[in-house]
């Protein structure tokens, strides 16, 4: 008997009633296996490229905000009258305020802006953003269509006053640091869900080491914080859902 | 290198394995799950700033205070106001669903419109206000130029005394037409009864909250009578025990086990239309036992005992009449009520401390019978429950100023001299203001309609009149119809021109003295939201229309806008003094009994008062201590009249014209002599062969379905039971014994046929129904509006064969003979 | 995991006085308006019409003129002991919140299997066979943002107007309070009832009116004997109404006899049975 491994396959060997030659089946041919592995890896790499690079690129669309709002500028108490406070949160609350009934005003309407920027003819600064703001929105009394990074689905209920006032949690804990930004980040929108990327988290993997609360805004993150802060009773469904 | 099949598979396997280690499948699955939660057709209501706007509900004359919750500019919920005297916190289901009447666009006219389709088809084309005014003003001034202004007629459903109705009446006078008619209301009966027995022009004032025994003759206390928010609040209080810790008993007299009858402490079921006889039977027992208030009778009443006139003629008094004709046994014969029950009712009534007998017919948007009212009011007099806490109070009319006198031109004064089409106020109907059923007949009688142009304000007579469809026929004959309705109702669909009013949540309007309230109240509603569409407050429309007609008509309307008229009238409230413009829930208006020196004024100038009325929506004067008897009854005798001198006078006047016999017959009276001046029972005239129509049909009302000119908010259909409406069929409540005679089973289809028409309904076997009577619910059977209301059930008004109530002439809608035919 | 009977701070519940109830249906309309409940053209099909609060008409079964009708207003009972719907939900879309006693329902989590609907002994759960509204009529303009509108294919039910608890809490926080007072959180039906037949409050708080009312011998619950411990109580002076609160076999029902105490302390008048 010839070494079945080394014996080249000949068409003439086939046929007849001879059993398949050799101890190892033919597919275990090392060359073929090597080929398989390389193609497998090729597929693997291809999939990784698709999954890690192309998919996120296709999934998200990027939108600039209608106006580049300068948070750093507006939080400067020397420039803006009335912005005062010990903590950053208190400064934030100057615009993003609570109403008398405790509800959160969120991003204010034009009305709040025009408390200072009252005359479309005379801008308070020299930035092009303010110019657009004045001519496009203030002059036409049109609301600015802000894209809200932290907009949650309709079924979610969130009480800012419970967290910020009663829980003493800083705005940046969940929203990240906006106060020092001179430019608004691009709004990255998930084409499928329609929500901002910031909700699911900037990391497409969804994995974080030492995850900060500002990294993501999903239900698990709310629950994790409640548990950590010994507020487990607030993990009941109706606390955050409506 | 050649890529073999094997290589390809290896690559795919690699790809599949590799993809698991990327976020793609996991993130994709998650995102798809979220995507399915965001169907674009599931609305996501925008959030914003929450506010509450206080106003007053104007859907019925009840005038409950409402607080409308808003998000930014959107109204999202209506709630009852706790700082309003009428309804401490609660409102009725119709008012609760009011936002659907505001926002359901297919119920509404979105601007002035001209009819383009056939009458009734509801096809309209939007036009400008200018064009609309031109069309209607042109038509009216043509009629005036021709010298026939009386060919203009108006149907006005705004409650009597409201500023819009005053303006509409004024417009009619200024144009020169006497033909101003109103749909019937229980207030018509109250007004007439009050005038004849007590000589007062103020509305009925039942002090329900302070009463310890409420004997209600047909008043649907829980079906929407009076101001529903007030009555149902009183209902709750009666069950709690009112502050004086008395146990209030409620007795309901009604032929059907309505909610009121079921929930009352006692239910007495006389045959429909015999409530008056029952009241007289109770009076008989009271008089016979001598337990009546002899002091009140002696000092403050006239016509109780037999009396002799100045001319020396002997007259029968109420006592003799009742003792002779209304013993419990005689009354049992008429009413079908057990004589023992009549005795126990009388006992209950006289042994109570502050009882009150209330008269009504279901809700307040249909009239009652004059003699029935008188019979019931006699009970209050017998017990001395008049001008006493817990009884019937006699407040002054609300002190609103009159508008400046209107000077009419020659054309108008000629037109005003023509007789009214409905004959109201003639010798035949001496005390009646308006008789819409006669008005309908007058149009239908001749081949050519005497009315050329009909203006319809806040009314849907096509649907609401108990006339067997008579008004519908009249509408078909009238050459030109203008509707001012904000809603696409049946009457508006027949109109040629629409000048739409704004809805009650979009405009300023007033409420003058809610039905049955024991103290004067002037309510003012305000726009809760800006008008959504191109509509106009009818008050403003009338003013603008007057100017568009011609200078002569326009000169009678010298006001800038409707609000100025409201202010002009409100001046009287300031001059009268003593009114409050804010309400403290801890001091209910019915409780304040400050003797003599009334509450402190909260304002010093008219402007201050008006500001208060505008922001709080109210002016009212709390109940004061019983008033001095002096000059209280403004009747010819100066007393409460068991025997009305005005009726005697009217019959005499008429008898001078034609024979007394003919006069009595024309006025619908079978009784003669002194009996006609007093409450007595008149058997209704059989309008048809009773062997062919052996049963009676009685329409009934429900609080959870609007049966007036306002459409029902679609939410209300959730509250309708499946044995009241199933798909497109409404149900007739029939006693199982009656149904068995016709071999009818639950849910079976049956035709109810009267001489006036036929409707098809399903059978609901109900032990709450009196045998021999077919009860049909009012409020179903719309042929207009949208899919929520249209084509659901039948409208019993279509088969009502109404007779005429003696003297008043109002339609007797509770006595239609019918037969049942199995379908 | 806490045990079912290990309760938190609050236990919200209501007492409905059936004698005061006028059957007007304002509670039903108020509920629908408050909670963005769908309306459809045909609402006579009661199996498919959504009514979180529903009136059931009952009758004493006597002949005319002794017949009388009455009504059971029926919200979700918010069962306190093993709510049947919670036990069967495969998606954990409905849960009993031990801290408030409210049985929650999360629409986005519901898979629409309708098992809970079958399990509920009170028929308090409703399935969305259709999407909220007929489109293009402008009726979405009255929707409140406080309650999330439901999509087709999910089950919904009364939530004791949970959004009103959140509203009350938010207001309390704005006023520097951590706790809310009695009356600050009241369901829409209780608030709207023109006859004040519905009392709402915390059953754990002996000071609250509801805690006092449930001690009355005329107070009962629906299907009490199945042991779900509903937090909705009913009250009536009329014996026949109390008897309809459960499926009693002949002879099983014992009328309440403690009447003299009741009449003095609680009742302003005898029930109609005794009139």
JSON list of N, CA and C in Angstrom, two decimals, chain B residues 41 43 69 74 77 79 91 93 96 100 103 105-106 233 239-240 247 259 261-265 267 533 714 718 720 727 767 786-787 792, chain C residues 18 20-22 26 34 38 41-44 46 50 64 69-71 131 137 141-143 149 164 167 191-192 196 238 268-269 272:
[
{"chain": "B", "resi": 41, "resn": "UNK", "atom": "N", "xyz": [-47.10, 56.59, 12.62]},
{"chain": "B", "resi": 41, "resn": "UNK", "atom": "CA", "xyz": [-48.51, 56.94, 12.81]},
{"chain": "B", "resi": 41, "resn": "UNK", "atom": "C", "xyz": [-48.94, 56.88, 14.27]},
{"chain": "B", "resi": 43, "resn": "UNK", "atom": "N", "xyz": [-48.87, 58.76, 17.46]},
{"chain": "B", "resi": 43, "resn": "UNK", "atom": "CA", "xyz": [-48.51, 60.15, 17.77]},
{"chain": "B", "resi": 43, "resn": "UNK", "atom": "C", "xyz": [-47.60, 60.25, 18.99]},
{"chain": "B", "resi": 69, "resn": "UNK", "atom": "N", "xyz": [-56.35, 72.41, 31.28]},
{"chain": "B", "resi": 69, "resn": "UNK", "atom": "CA", "xyz": [-54.91, 72.19, 31.37]},
{"chain": "B", "resi": 69, "resn": "UNK", "atom": "C", "xyz": [-54.32, 72.29, 29.99]},
{"chain": "B", "resi": 74, "resn": "UNK", "atom": "N", "xyz": [-51.50, 74.08, 23.35]},
{"chain": "B", "resi": 74, "resn": "UNK", "atom": "CA", "xyz": [-52.51, 73.04, 23.18]},
{"chain": "B", "resi": 74, "resn": "UNK", "atom": "C", "xyz": [-53.28, 72.82, 24.47]},
{"chain": "B", "resi": 77, "resn": "UNK", "atom": "N", "xyz": [-56.71, 68.88, 28.60]},
{"chain": "B", "resi": 77, "resn": "UNK", "atom": "CA", "xyz": [-57.64, 68.23, 29.53]},
{"chain": "B", "resi": 77, "resn": "UNK", "atom": "C", "xyz": [-58.55, 69.30, 30.13]},
{"chain": "B", "resi": 79, "resn": "UNK", "atom": "N", "xyz": [-60.94, 70.06, 33.39]},
{"chain": "B", "resi": 79, "resn": "UNK", "atom": "CA", "xyz": [-61.25, 69.61, 34.74]},
{"chain": "B", "resi": 79, "resn": "UNK", "atom": "C", "xyz": [-62.21, 70.59, 35.40]},
{"chain": "B", "resi": 91, "resn": "UNK", "atom": "N", "xyz": [-67.60, 68.04, 37.03]},
{"chain": "B", "resi": 91, "resn": "UNK", "atom": "CA", "xyz": [-68.37, 68.47, 35.87]},
{"chain": "B", "resi": 91, "resn": "UNK", "atom": "C", "xyz": [-69.02, 67.23, 35.26]},
{"chain": "B", "resi": 93, "resn": "UNK", "atom": "N", "xyz": [-70.11, 64.50, 32.10]},
{"chain": "B", "resi": 93, "resn": "UNK", "atom": "CA", "xyz": [-69.28, 63.83, 31.08]},
{"chain": "B", "resi": 93, "resn": "UNK", "atom": "C", "xyz": [-69.17, 64.61, 29.77]},
{"chain": "B", "resi": 96, "resn": "UNK", "atom": "N", "xyz": [-66.62, 67.16, 30.23]},
{"chain": "B", "resi": 96, "resn": "UNK", "atom": "CA", "xyz": [-65.31, 66.50, 30.38]},
{"chain": "B", "resi": 96, "resn": "UNK", "atom": "C", "xyz": [-64.71, 66.16, 29.03]},
{"chain": "B", "resi": 100, "resn": "UNK", "atom": "N", "xyz": [-62.76, 67.33, 22.51]},
{"chain": "B", "resi": 100, "resn": "UNK", "atom": "CA", "xyz": [-63.01, 66.68, 21.23]},
{"chain": "B", "resi": 100, "resn": "UNK", "atom": "C", "xyz": [-63.89, 67.57, 20.35]},
{"chain": "B", "resi": 103, "resn": "UNK", "atom": "N", "xyz": [-61.27, 70.04, 18.95]},
{"chain": "B", "resi": 103, "resn": "UNK", "atom": "CA", "xyz": [-60.19, 69.59, 18.07]},
{"chain": "B", "resi": 103, "resn": "UNK", "atom": "C", "xyz": [-60.61, 68.62, 16.97]},
{"chain": "B", "resi": 105, "resn": "UNK", "atom": "N", "xyz": [-61.71, 68.03, 13.87]},
{"chain": "B", "resi": 105, "resn": "UNK", "atom": "CA", "xyz": [-61.93, 68.98, 12.77]},
{"chain": "B", "resi": 105, "resn": "UNK", "atom": "C", "xyz": [-63.15, 68.62, 11.92]},
{"chain": "B", "resi": 106, "resn": "UNK", "atom": "N", "xyz": [-63.44, 67.33, 11.83]},
{"chain": "B", "resi": 106, "resn": "UNK", "atom": "CA", "xyz": [-64.55, 66.96, 10.94]},
{"chain": "B", "resi": 106, "resn": "UNK", "atom": "C", "xyz": [-65.91, 67.27, 11.56]},
{"chain": "B", "resi": 233, "resn": "UNK", "atom": "N", "xyz": [-73.20, 67.39, 42.82]},
{"chain": "B", "resi": 233, "resn": "UNK", "atom": "CA", "xyz": [-72.46, 67.69, 44.05]},
{"chain": "B", "resi": 233, "resn": "UNK", "atom": "C", "xyz": [-73.41, 67.66, 45.24]},
{"chain": "B", "resi": 239, "resn": "UNK", "atom": "N", "xyz": [-75.90, 62.53, 50.60]},
{"chain": "B", "resi": 239, "resn": "UNK", "atom": "CA", "xyz": [-75.53, 61.22, 51.11]},
{"chain": "B", "resi": 239, "resn": "UNK", "atom": "C", "xyz": [-74.51, 61.32, 52.25]},
{"chain": "B", "resi": 240, "resn": "UNK", "atom": "N", "xyz": [-73.79, 62.41, 52.30]},
{"chain": "B", "resi": 240, "resn": "UNK", "atom": "CA", "xyz": [-72.87, 62.60, 53.42]},
{"chain": "B", "resi": 240, "resn": "UNK", "atom": "C", "xyz": [-73.61, 63.12, 54.63]},
{"chain": "B", "resi": 247, "resn": "UNK", "atom": "N", "xyz": [-80.78, 64.31, 57.67]},
{"chain": "B", "resi": 247, "resn": "UNK", "atom": "CA", "xyz": [-80.76, 63.22, 56.71]},
{"chain": "B", "resi": 247, "resn": "UNK", "atom": "C", "xyz": [-81.67, 63.59, 55.54]},
{"chain": "B", "resi": 259, "resn": "UNK", "atom": "N", "xyz": [-81.62, 56.74, 36.37]},
{"chain": "B", "resi": 259, "resn": "UNK", "atom": "CA", "xyz": [-80.60, 56.76, 37.43]},
{"chain": "B", "resi": 259, "resn": "UNK", "atom": "C", "xyz": [-81.13, 57.45, 38.67]},
{"chain": "B", "resi": 261, "resn": "UNK", "atom": "N", "xyz": [-84.25, 57.81, 39.63]},
{"chain": "B", "resi": 261, "resn": "UNK", "atom": "CA", "xyz": [-85.27, 56.99, 40.28]},
{"chain": "B", "resi": 261, "resn": "UNK", "atom": "C", "xyz": [-84.64, 55.82, 41.03]},
{"chain": "B", "resi": 262, "resn": "UNK", "atom": "N", "xyz": [-83.64, 55.19, 40.41]},
{"chain": "B", "resi": 262, "resn": "UNK", "atom": "CA", "xyz": [-83.01, 54.04, 41.04]},
{"chain": "B", "resi": 262, "resn": "UNK", "atom": "C", "xyz": [-82.22, 54.43, 42.26]},
{"chain": "B", "resi": 263, "resn": "UNK", "atom": "N", "xyz": [-81.55, 55.54, 42.17]},
{"chain": "B", "resi": 263, "resn": "UNK", "atom": "CA", "xyz": [-80.63, 55.92, 43.24]},
{"chain": "B", "resi": 263, "resn": "UNK", "atom": "C", "xyz": [-81.33, 56.67, 44.36]},
{"chain": "B", "resi": 264, "resn": "UNK", "atom": "N", "xyz": [-82.55, 57.12, 44.10]},
{"chain": "B", "resi": 264, "resn": "UNK", "atom": "CA", "xyz": [-83.28, 57.87, 45.13]},
{"chain": "B", "resi": 264, "resn": "UNK", "atom": "C", "xyz": [-83.66, 56.94, 46.27]},
{"chain": "B", "resi": 265, "resn": "UNK", "atom": "N", "xyz": [-84.09, 57.53, 47.38]},
{"chain": "B", "resi": 265, "resn": "UNK", "atom": "CA", "xyz": [-84.51, 56.71, 48.51]},
{"chain": "B", "resi": 265, "resn": "UNK", "atom": "C", "xyz": [-85.85, 56.06, 48.23]},
{"chain": "B", "resi": 267, "resn": "UNK", "atom": "N", "xyz": [-88.88, 55.57, 44.94]},
{"chain": "B", "resi": 267, "resn": "UNK", "atom": "CA", "xyz": [-89.25, 55.83, 43.55]},
{"chain": "B", "resi": 267, "resn": "UNK", "atom": "C", "xyz": [-90.75, 55.59, 43.40]},
{"chain": "B", "resi": 533, "resn": "UNK", "atom": "N", "xyz": [-59.62, 78.13, 13.86]},
{"chain": "B", "resi": 533, "resn": "UNK", "atom": "CA", "xyz": [-59.98, 78.30, 12.45]},
{"chain": "B", "resi": 533, "resn": "UNK", "atom": "C", "xyz": [-60.51, 79.71, 12.22]},
{"chain": "B", "resi": 714, "resn": "UNK", "atom": "N", "xyz": [-67.06, 62.21, 21.11]},
{"chain": "B", "resi": 714, "resn": "UNK", "atom": "CA", "xyz": [-66.98, 60.77, 20.83]},
{"chain": "B", "resi": 714, "resn": "UNK", "atom": "C", "xyz": [-66.66, 59.91, 22.06]},
{"chain": "B", "resi": 718, "resn": "UNK", "atom": "N", "xyz": [-68.20, 55.62, 24.74]},
{"chain": "B", "resi": 718, "resn": "UNK", "atom": "CA", "xyz": [-67.61, 54.57, 25.58]},
{"chain": "B", "resi": 718, "resn": "UNK", "atom": "C", "xyz": [-68.54, 54.25, 26.75]},
{"chain": "B", "resi": 720, "resn": "UNK", "atom": "N", "xyz": [-71.80, 54.39, 26.83]},
{"chain": "B", "resi": 720, "resn": "UNK", "atom": "CA", "xyz": [-73.12, 53.88, 26.45]},
{"chain": "B", "resi": 720, "resn": "UNK", "atom": "C", "xyz": [-73.09, 52.35, 26.56]},
{"chain": "B", "resi": 727, "resn": "UNK", "atom": "N", "xyz": [-73.72, 48.62, 17.47]},
{"chain": "B", "resi": 727, "resn": "UNK", "atom": "CA", "xyz": [-73.41, 49.01, 16.09]},
{"chain": "B", "resi": 727, "resn": "UNK", "atom": "C", "xyz": [-74.28, 50.21, 15.71]},
{"chain": "B", "resi": 767, "resn": "UNK", "atom": "N", "xyz": [-86.96, 45.76, 33.39]},
{"chain": "B", "resi": 767, "resn": "UNK", "atom": "CA", "xyz": [-87.96, 45.83, 34.45]},
{"chain": "B", "resi": 767, "resn": "UNK", "atom": "C", "xyz": [-88.12, 47.27, 34.94]},
{"chain": "B", "resi": 786, "resn": "UNK", "atom": "N", "xyz": [-69.59, 63.44, 12.06]},
{"chain": "B", "resi": 786, "resn": "UNK", "atom": "CA", "xyz": [-68.64, 62.50, 11.44]},
{"chain": "B", "resi": 786, "resn": "UNK", "atom": "C", "xyz": [-68.92, 61.06, 11.87]},
{"chain": "B", "resi": 787, "resn": "UNK", "atom": "N", "xyz": [-68.01, 60.18, 11.54]},
{"chain": "B", "resi": 787, "resn": "UNK", "atom": "CA", "xyz": [-68.27, 58.74, 11.74]},
{"chain": "B", "resi": 787, "resn": "UNK", "atom": "C", "xyz": [-68.49, 58.38, 13.20]},
{"chain": "B", "resi": 792, "resn": "UNK", "atom": "N", "xyz": [-75.88, 56.41, 14.07]},
{"chain": "B", "resi": 792, "resn": "UNK", "atom": "CA", "xyz": [-75.92, 55.53, 15.24]},
{"chain": "B", "resi": 792, "resn": "UNK", "atom": "C", "xyz": [-77.29, 55.64, 15.90]},
{"chain": "C", "resi": 18, "resn": "UNK", "atom": "N", "xyz": [-70.98, 53.49, 46.15]},
{"chain": "C", "resi": 18, "resn": "UNK", "atom": "CA", "xyz": [-71.91, 53.20, 45.05]},
{"chain": "C", "resi": 18, "resn": "UNK", "atom": "C", "xyz": [-73.22, 53.95, 45.24]},
{"chain": "C", "resi": 20, "resn": "UNK", "atom": "N", "xyz": [-73.47, 57.00, 46.30]},
{"chain": "C", "resi": 20, "resn": "UNK", "atom": "CA", "xyz": [-73.26, 58.35, 45.79]},
{"chain": "C", "resi": 20, "resn": "UNK", "atom": "C", "xyz": [-73.10, 58.34, 44.28]},
{"chain": "C", "resi": 21, "resn": "UNK", "atom": "N", "xyz": [-72.56, 57.28, 43.75]},
{"chain": "C", "resi": 21, "resn": "UNK", "atom": "CA", "xyz": [-72.33, 57.18, 42.30]},
{"chain": "C", "resi": 21, "resn": "UNK", "atom": "C", "xyz": [-73.64, 57.38, 41.56]},
{"chain": "C", "resi": 22, "resn": "UNK", "atom": "N", "xyz": [-73.63, 58.30, 40.61]},
{"chain": "C", "resi": 22, "resn": "UNK", "atom": "CA", "xyz": [-74.87, 58.60, 39.89]},
{"chain": "C", "resi": 22, "resn": "UNK", "atom": "C", "xyz": [-74.92, 57.90, 38.55]},
{"chain": "C", "resi": 26, "resn": "UNK", "atom": "N", "xyz": [-68.85, 60.29, 34.06]},
{"chain": "C", "resi": 26, "resn": "UNK", "atom": "CA", "xyz": [-67.79, 61.29, 33.99]},
{"chain": "C", "resi": 26, "resn": "UNK", "atom": "C", "xyz": [-66.44, 60.66, 34.27]},
{"chain": "C", "resi": 34, "resn": "UNK", "atom": "N", "xyz": [-57.67, 61.82, 30.22]},
{"chain": "C", "resi": 34, "resn": "UNK", "atom": "CA", "xyz": [-56.42, 61.97, 30.97]},
{"chain": "C", "resi": 34, "resn": "UNK", "atom": "C", "xyz": [-55.33, 61.07, 30.39]},
{"chain": "C", "resi": 38, "resn": "UNK", "atom": "N", "xyz": [-57.66, 55.54, 23.25]},
{"chain": "C", "resi": 38, "resn": "UNK", "atom": "CA", "xyz": [-58.10, 55.60, 21.86]},
{"chain": "C", "resi": 38, "resn": "UNK", "atom": "C", "xyz": [-59.63, 55.67, 21.76]},
{"chain": "C", "resi": 41, "resn": "UNK", "atom": "N", "xyz": [-64.74, 54.67, 15.81]},
{"chain": "C", "resi": 41, "resn": "UNK", "atom": "CA", "xyz": [-66.08, 55.02, 15.32]},
{"chain": "C", "resi": 41, "resn": "UNK", "atom": "C", "xyz": [-67.14, 54.14, 15.98]},
{"chain": "C", "resi": 42, "resn": "UNK", "atom": "N", "xyz": [-66.88, 52.83, 16.06]},
{"chain": "C", "resi": 42, "resn": "UNK", "atom": "CA", "xyz": [-67.87, 51.96, 16.70]},
{"chain": "C", "resi": 42, "resn": "UNK", "atom": "C", "xyz": [-67.36, 51.58, 18.08]},
{"chain": "C", "resi": 43, "resn": "UNK", "atom": "N", "xyz": [-67.99, 52.14, 19.09]},
{"chain": "C", "resi": 43, "resn": "UNK", "atom": "CA", "xyz": [-67.54, 51.83, 20.44]},
{"chain": "C", "resi": 43, "resn": "UNK", "atom": "C", "xyz": [-68.56, 50.97, 21.17]},
{"chain": "C", "resi": 44, "resn": "UNK", "atom": "N", "xyz": [-69.49, 50.39, 20.42]},
{"chain": "C", "resi": 44, "resn": "UNK", "atom": "CA", "xyz": [-70.50, 49.57, 21.08]},
{"chain": "C", "resi": 44, "resn": "UNK", "atom": "C", "xyz": [-70.00, 48.13, 21.26]},
{"chain": "C", "resi": 46, "resn": "UNK", "atom": "N", "xyz": [-68.05, 46.15, 23.16]},
{"chain": "C", "resi": 46, "resn": "UNK", "atom": "CA", "xyz": [-67.40, 46.42, 24.43]},
{"chain": "C", "resi": 46, "resn": "UNK", "atom": "C", "xyz": [-66.17, 45.55, 24.67]},
{"chain": "C", "resi": 50, "resn": "UNK", "atom": "N", "xyz": [-61.76, 50.40, 24.38]},
{"chain": "C", "resi": 50, "resn": "UNK", "atom": "CA", "xyz": [-60.86, 50.51, 25.52]},
{"chain": "C", "resi": 50, "resn": "UNK", "atom": "C", "xyz": [-61.45, 51.47, 26.56]},
{"chain": "C", "resi": 64, "resn": "UNK", "atom": "N", "xyz": [-90.94, 45.62, 37.90]},
{"chain": "C", "resi": 64, "resn": "UNK", "atom": "CA", "xyz": [-91.46, 46.98, 37.94]},
{"chain": "C", "resi": 64, "resn": "UNK", "atom": "C", "xyz": [-92.60, 47.05, 38.97]},
{"chain": "C", "resi": 69, "resn": "UNK", "atom": "N", "xyz": [-81.64, 50.09, 39.27]},
{"chain": "C", "resi": 69, "resn": "UNK", "atom": "CA", "xyz": [-80.33, 49.81, 38.68]},
{"chain": "C", "resi": 69, "resn": "UNK", "atom": "C", "xyz": [-79.26, 50.54, 39.49]},
{"chain": "C", "resi": 70, "resn": "UNK", "atom": "N", "xyz": [-78.06, 50.07, 39.35]},
{"chain": "C", "resi": 70, "resn": "UNK", "atom": "CA", "xyz": [-76.94, 50.76, 39.98]},
{"chain": "C", "resi": 70, "resn": "UNK", "atom": "C", "xyz": [-75.71, 50.46, 39.14]},
{"chain": "C", "resi": 71, "resn": "UNK", "atom": "N", "xyz": [-74.59, 50.98, 39.55]},
{"chain": "C", "resi": 71, "resn": "UNK", "atom": "CA", "xyz": [-73.40, 50.86, 38.72]},
{"chain": "C", "resi": 71, "resn": "UNK", "atom": "C", "xyz": [-72.19, 50.49, 39.56]},
{"chain": "C", "resi": 131, "resn": "UNK", "atom": "N", "xyz": [-54.55, 51.16, 15.85]},
{"chain": "C", "resi": 131, "resn": "UNK", "atom": "CA", "xyz": [-53.75, 52.29, 16.30]},
{"chain": "C", "resi": 131, "resn": "UNK", "atom": "C", "xyz": [-54.67, 53.35, 16.87]},
{"chain": "C", "resi": 137, "resn": "UNK", "atom": "N", "xyz": [-57.68, 64.09, 11.54]},
{"chain": "C", "resi": 137, "resn": "UNK", "atom": "CA", "xyz": [-58.85, 64.81, 12.01]},
{"chain": "C", "resi": 137, "resn": "UNK", "atom": "C", "xyz": [-58.45, 65.86, 13.03]},
{"chain": "C", "resi": 141, "resn": "UNK", "atom": "N", "xyz": [-54.37, 66.57, 18.66]},
{"chain": "C", "resi": 141, "resn": "UNK", "atom": "CA", "xyz": [-53.98, 67.85, 19.29]},
{"chain": "C", "resi": 141, "resn": "UNK", "atom": "C", "xyz": [-54.32, 67.89, 20.77]},
{"chain": "C", "resi": 142, "resn": "UNK", "atom": "N", "xyz": [-55.23, 67.05, 21.23]},
{"chain": "C", "resi": 142, "resn": "UNK", "atom": "CA", "xyz": [-55.53, 67.09, 22.67]},
{"chain": "C", "resi": 142, "resn": "UNK", "atom": "C", "xyz": [-54.78, 66.04, 23.46]},
{"chain": "C", "resi": 143, "resn": "UNK", "atom": "N", "xyz": [-53.86, 65.33, 22.83]},
{"chain": "C", "resi": 143, "resn": "UNK", "atom": "CA", "xyz": [-53.12, 64.29, 23.56]},
{"chain": "C", "resi": 143, "resn": "UNK", "atom": "C", "xyz": [-52.16, 64.92, 24.56]},
{"chain": "C", "resi": 149, "resn": "UNK", "atom": "N", "xyz": [-48.82, 57.48, 24.20]},
{"chain": "C", "resi": 149, "resn": "UNK", "atom": "CA", "xyz": [-49.86, 56.82, 23.42]},
{"chain": "C", "resi": 149, "resn": "UNK", "atom": "C", "xyz": [-49.40, 55.41, 23.03]},
{"chain": "C", "resi": 164, "resn": "UNK", "atom": "N", "xyz": [-49.97, 61.31, 37.54]},
{"chain": "C", "resi": 164, "resn": "UNK", "atom": "CA", "xyz": [-50.37, 62.32, 38.52]},
{"chain": "C", "resi": 164, "resn": "UNK", "atom": "C", "xyz": [-49.55, 62.18, 39.79]},
{"chain": "C", "resi": 167, "resn": "UNK", "atom": "N", "xyz": [-46.47, 63.93, 38.87]},
{"chain": "C", "resi": 167, "resn": "UNK", "atom": "CA", "xyz": [-46.73, 65.37, 38.85]},
{"chain": "C", "resi": 167, "resn": "UNK", "atom": "C", "xyz": [-46.70, 65.92, 40.28]},
{"chain": "C", "resi": 191, "resn": "UNK", "atom": "N", "xyz": [-61.03, 62.72, 40.94]},
{"chain": "C", "resi": 191, "resn": "UNK", "atom": "CA", "xyz": [-61.10, 64.18, 40.90]},
{"chain": "C", "resi": 191, "resn": "UNK", "atom": "C", "xyz": [-62.34, 64.64, 40.13]},
{"chain": "C", "resi": 192, "resn": "UNK", "atom": "N", "xyz": [-62.67, 63.92, 39.06]},
{"chain": "C", "resi": 192, "resn": "UNK", "atom": "CA", "xyz": [-63.75, 64.39, 38.19]},
{"chain": "C", "resi": 192, "resn": "UNK", "atom": "C", "xyz": [-65.13, 64.07, 38.74]},
{"chain": "C", "resi": 196, "resn": "UNK", "atom": "N", "xyz": [-68.56, 63.21, 44.15]},
{"chain": "C", "resi": 196, "resn": "UNK", "atom": "CA", "xyz": [-67.50, 62.83, 45.10]},
{"chain": "C", "resi": 196, "resn": "UNK", "atom": "C", "xyz": [-67.68, 61.41, 45.62]},
{"chain": "C", "resi": 238, "resn": "UNK", "atom": "N", "xyz": [-76.90, 49.39, 50.41]},
{"chain": "C", "resi": 238, "resn": "UNK", "atom": "CA", "xyz": [-77.93, 48.49, 49.90]},
{"chain": "C", "resi": 238, "resn": "UNK", "atom": "C", "xyz": [-77.40, 47.06, 49.86]},
{"chain": "C", "resi": 268, "resn": "UNK", "atom": "N", "xyz": [-76.12, 58.35, 56.75]},
{"chain": "C", "resi": 268, "resn": "UNK", "atom": "CA", "xyz": [-77.02, 59.45, 57.01]},
{"chain": "C", "resi": 268, "resn": "UNK", "atom": "C", "xyz": [-78.45, 59.02, 56.81]},
{"chain": "C", "resi": 269, "resn": "UNK", "atom": "N", "xyz": [-78.65, 57.87, 56.28]},
{"chain": "C", "resi": 269, "resn": "UNK", "atom": "CA", "xyz": [-80.01, 57.40, 56.05]},
{"chain": "C", "resi": 269, "resn": "UNK", "atom": "C", "xyz": [-79.95, 55.90, 55.89]},
{"chain": "C", "resi": 272, "resn": "UNK", "atom": "N", "xyz": [-82.00, 51.85, 50.88]},
{"chain": "C", "resi": 272, "resn": "UNK", "atom": "CA", "xyz": [-83.34, 51.85, 50.32]},
{"chain": "C", "resi": 272, "resn": "UNK", "atom": "C", "xyz": [-84.10, 50.58, 50.70]}
]
